[in-house]
Amino acid sequence: DAMVIQNPRYQVTQFGKPVTLSCSQTLNHNVMYWYQQKSSQAPKLLFHYYDKDFNNEADTPDNFQSRRPNTSFCFLDIRSPGLGDAAMYLCATSRDPGLGGTRRPQHFGDGTRLSIL
Amino acid sequence: QQQVKQSPQSLIVQKGGIPIINCAYENTAFDYFPWYQQFPGKGPALLIAIRPDVSEKKEGRFTISFNKSAKQFSLHIMDSQPGDSATYFCAASSGGFKTIFGAGTRLFVKA
């Protein structure tokens, strides 16, 4: 089945120790997103890639970076995790419908739950 | 302007009941309104979506009602089952790639 796969499912890191979360997709979608979701809250968009073009949300902390080496993979790097960064991190993909095309939904992975010690 | 307001925050119904979740928006540029279902420990999954030129859409037991003039839309779940217990998010998007999510409704269906 075509899908969005996130690894690892659970990640524990120490305060201030860099951590990388990964996402891969077999949907061949050109748009990839990273969301942060805290308990009982809606997903909050951190940034997205349209092909190789990176688009950062204005309120995303500088501590969060991303890389997309190819269509299938995308990484979320947290340079110096703080206690407030403990959350579920969700990767999603969508296909750009093109000008005037039918809007497409986002397809989410099952997330990586990040804990900070 | 960019918000989507969702209510209620939580909902408990008996099996077979019809839970209704309501959402409201201000931005008239929104042109796509998906609903996502999220189970604990899983990512959100698209349930059903509607565009503003349609007043109602049904998929199985799930129905979206859309009122463009009131800028409101709602999700009805017919003959609800315990397996429908999950968190439901309404959302809205316009041109571009940003989707605005409602705050979520935690639904519990009693057996």
Coordinates of C-alpha atoms in Angstrom, one line a residue:
Chain A
D1 CA 0.0 0.0 0.0
A2 CA 1.2 3.5 -0.8
M3 CA 1.8 5.3 2.4
V4 CA 3.6 7.8 4.6
I5 CA 6.1 6.1 7.0
Q6 CA 7.6 7.8 10.0
N7 CA 10.6 6.5 11.9
P8 CA 11.1 6.0 14.7
R9 CA 7.6 5.8 16.3
Y10 CA 9.0 6.8 19.6
Q11 CA 12.1 8.9 20.2
V12 CA 13.7 9.9 23.5
T13 CA 16.4 12.5 23.6
Q14 CA 18.1 14.5 26.2
F15 CA 17.5 18.2 26.8
G16 CA 19.7 20.1 24.3
K17 CA 20.8 17.0 22.3
P18 CA 20.1 17.3 18.6
V19 CA 17.6 14.8 17.2
T20 CA 16.4 13.9 13.7
L21 CA 13.0 12.5 12.8
S22 CA 12.5 10.9 9.4
C23 CA 9.6 10.5 7.0
S24 CA 9.3 8.6 3.7
Q25 CA 6.5 8.3 1.2
T26 CA 5.6 6.0 -1.6
L27 CA 2.8 8.2 -2.9
N28 CA 5.1 10.3 -5.1
H29 CA 3.5 13.5 -3.8
N30 CA 5.3 16.7 -4.5
V31 CA 4.3 18.4 -1.3
M32 CA 5.5 17.3 2.2
Y33 CA 4.6 18.8 5.5
W34 CA 5.8 18.6 9.1
Y35 CA 3.4 19.2 11.9
Q36 CA 3.7 19.4 15.7
Q37 CA 0.8 18.1 17.7
K38 CA 0.7 18.4 21.5
S39 CA -1.7 16.4 23.6
S40 CA -5.4 17.2 22.9
Q41 CA -4.5 19.9 20.4
A42 CA -4.8 20.3 16.7
P43 CA -1.8 19.7 14.5
K44 CA 0.3 22.8 14.1
L45 CA 2.1 23.3 10.8
L46 CA 5.9 23.9 11.1
F47 CA 6.9 24.0 7.5
H48 CA 6.3 22.4 4.1
Y49 CA 8.2 21.6 1.0
Y50 CA 6.8 22.1 -2.5
D51 CA 9.2 19.9 -4.4
K52 CA 12.5 21.4 -3.2
D53 CA 11.1 24.7 -2.2
F54 CA 11.1 25.1 1.5
N55 CA 8.4 27.2 3.2
N56 CA 8.7 28.0 6.8
E57 CA 5.7 29.1 9.0
A58 CA 6.4 32.5 10.6
D59 CA 6.0 31.2 14.1
T60 CA 8.2 28.1 13.7
P61 CA 11.2 28.4 16.1
D62 CA 14.7 28.6 14.6
N63 CA 15.4 25.4 16.5
F64 CA 13.5 23.5 13.9
Q65 CA 15.0 22.7 10.6
S66 CA 14.1 20.4 7.7
R67 CA 15.8 18.7 4.8
R68 CA 14.3 17.0 1.7
P69 CA 17.0 15.2 -0.2
N70 CA 14.6 13.7 -2.7
T71 CA 10.9 13.4 -3.5
S72 CA 10.5 10.4 -1.1
F73 CA 12.3 11.5 2.0
C74 CA 12.0 14.4 4.4
F75 CA 13.7 15.0 7.7
L76 CA 13.0 17.1 10.7
D77 CA 16.0 18.3 12.7
I78 CA 15.6 19.8 16.2
R79 CA 18.9 21.4 17.0
S80 CA 18.6 21.9 20.7
P81 CA 15.4 20.3 22.0
G82 CA 13.8 21.9 25.0
L83 CA 11.2 20.4 27.3
G84 CA 8.5 22.3 25.4
D85 CA 9.3 20.4 22.2
A86 CA 8.0 17.2 23.6
A87 CA 5.1 16.3 21.3
M88 CA 3.9 14.1 18.5
Y89 CA 5.5 15.1 15.2
L90 CA 3.4 14.3 12.1
C91 CA 4.6 14.1 8.5
A92 CA 2.0 14.5 5.7
T93 CA 2.0 14.6 2.0
S94 CA -0.3 15.9 -0.7
R95 CA -0.3 16.3 -4.5
D96 CA -0.4 19.8 -5.9
P97 CA -3.5 19.9 -8.0
G98 CA -2.1 22.5 -10.3
L99 CA -3.8 25.7 -11.4
G100 CA -7.5 25.2 -11.3
G101 CA -7.2 21.6 -10.4
T102 CA -9.2 19.7 -7.8
R103 CA -7.9 20.2 -4.2
R104 CA -6.3 17.1 -2.8
P105 CA -6.3 16.0 0.9
Q106 CA -3.2 15.5 3.0
H107 CA -2.1 12.0 3.9
F108 CA -0.5 11.7 7.3
G109 CA 2.0 9.2 8.8
D110 CA 1.4 7.8 12.3
G111 CA 3.8 10.2 13.8
T112 CA 6.9 10.1 16.0
R113 CA 6.3 10.8 19.7
L114 CA 9.3 12.7 21.0
S115 CA 10.1 12.7 24.7
I116 CA 12.7 15.0 26.2
L117 CA 14.6 13.9 29.4
Chain B
Q1 CA -9.9 35.5 9.9
Q2 CA -7.7 32.4 9.5
Q3 CA -9.4 30.4 12.4
V4 CA -11.8 27.5 12.2
K5 CA -13.9 27.3 15.4
Q6 CA -15.0 23.8 16.3
S7 CA -17.5 22.6 18.9
P8 CA -18.1 20.8 21.1
Q9 CA -14.7 19.9 22.6
S10 CA -16.0 16.5 23.7
L11 CA -19.0 14.4 23.0
I12 CA -20.5 11.2 24.5
V13 CA -23.3 9.4 22.8
Q14 CA -24.9 6.0 23.0
K15 CA -24.3 3.4 20.3
G16 CA -26.7 4.1 17.5
G17 CA -26.9 7.8 18.3
I18 CA -26.1 10.6 15.9
P19 CA -23.2 12.8 17.1
I20 CA -23.0 16.2 15.4
I21 CA -19.8 18.3 15.4
N22 CA -20.0 21.9 14.2
C23 CA -17.4 24.2 12.7
A24 CA -17.5 27.8 11.7
Y25 CA -15.1 30.0 9.7
E26 CA -14.7 33.6 8.7
N27 CA -12.4 33.5 5.7
T28 CA -14.6 33.4 2.6
A29 CA -11.5 32.4 0.5
F30 CA -11.6 28.9 2.0
D31 CA -12.7 26.5 -0.8
Y32 CA -12.0 23.1 0.6
F33 CA -13.3 21.6 3.9
P34 CA -11.9 18.2 4.9
W35 CA -12.7 16.3 8.1
Y36 CA -10.0 14.1 9.6
Q37 CA -10.4 11.3 12.1
Q38 CA -7.6 10.5 14.5
F39 CA -7.3 7.5 16.8
P40 CA -4.9 7.5 19.7
G41 CA -1.3 6.9 18.6
K42 CA -2.2 7.4 14.9
G43 CA -2.0 10.2 12.5
P44 CA -5.1 12.0 11.2
A45 CA -6.9 10.2 8.3
L46 CA -9.2 11.9 5.8
L47 CA -12.8 11.0 6.5
I48 CA -14.8 13.1 4.1
A49 CA -14.4 16.5 2.4
I50 CA -16.7 19.0 0.8
R51 CA -16.4 22.1 -1.4
P52 CA -18.5 25.2 -0.9
D53 CA -20.6 24.7 -4.0
V54 CA -22.2 21.6 -2.4
S55 CA -24.7 21.8 0.5
E56 CA -24.4 18.1 1.6
K57 CA -22.2 15.2 1.1
K58 CA -22.6 11.6 2.3
E59 CA -20.1 8.8 2.5
G60 CA -21.4 5.7 4.3
R61 CA -22.5 6.7 7.7
F62 CA -20.8 10.1 7.6
T63 CA -22.5 13.2 6.3
I64 CA -21.2 16.8 6.0
S65 CA -23.7 19.6 5.9
F66 CA -22.5 22.9 4.5
N67 CA -24.1 26.3 4.9
K68 CA -22.1 28.8 2.8
S69 CA -24.1 31.9 3.8
A70 CA -23.7 31.2 7.5
K71 CA -20.1 30.1 7.0
Q72 CA -20.7 26.9 9.0
F73 CA -20.4 23.2 8.3
S74 CA -21.0 20.1 10.4
L75 CA -20.3 16.4 10.5
H76 CA -23.1 13.9 11.4
I77 CA -22.3 10.3 12.1
M78 CA -25.3 8.1 11.6
D79 CA -25.8 4.9 13.7
S80 CA -22.6 5.6 15.6
Q81 CA -20.5 2.7 16.8
P82 CA -18.0 2.3 19.6
G83 CA -15.3 2.0 16.8
D84 CA -16.1 5.6 15.9
S85 CA -14.7 6.7 19.2
A86 CA -11.8 9.0 18.1
T87 CA -10.9 12.7 17.8
Y88 CA -12.4 14.5 14.8
F89 CA -10.9 17.6 13.3
C90 CA -12.6 19.9 10.8
A91 CA -10.3 21.9 8.6
A92 CA -10.3 24.5 5.8
S93 CA -7.9 25.6 3.1
S94 CA -7.7 28.0 0.3
G95 CA -5.1 28.5 -2.4
G96 CA -1.7 27.5 -1.2
F97 CA -0.8 24.6 1.0
K98 CA -1.8 25.6 4.4
T99 CA -4.7 23.8 6.1
I100 CA -6.3 25.4 9.1
F101 CA -7.5 22.8 11.6
G102 CA -10.2 23.2 14.2
A103 CA -9.3 22.4 17.8
G104 CA -10.8 18.9 17.6
T105 CA -13.7 17.1 19.2
R106 CA -13.1 14.0 21.2
L107 CA -16.0 11.6 20.6
F108 CA -16.8 8.6 22.8
V109 CA -19.5 6.2 21.7
K110 CA -20.8 4.0 24.6
A111 CA -21.6 0.4 23.8

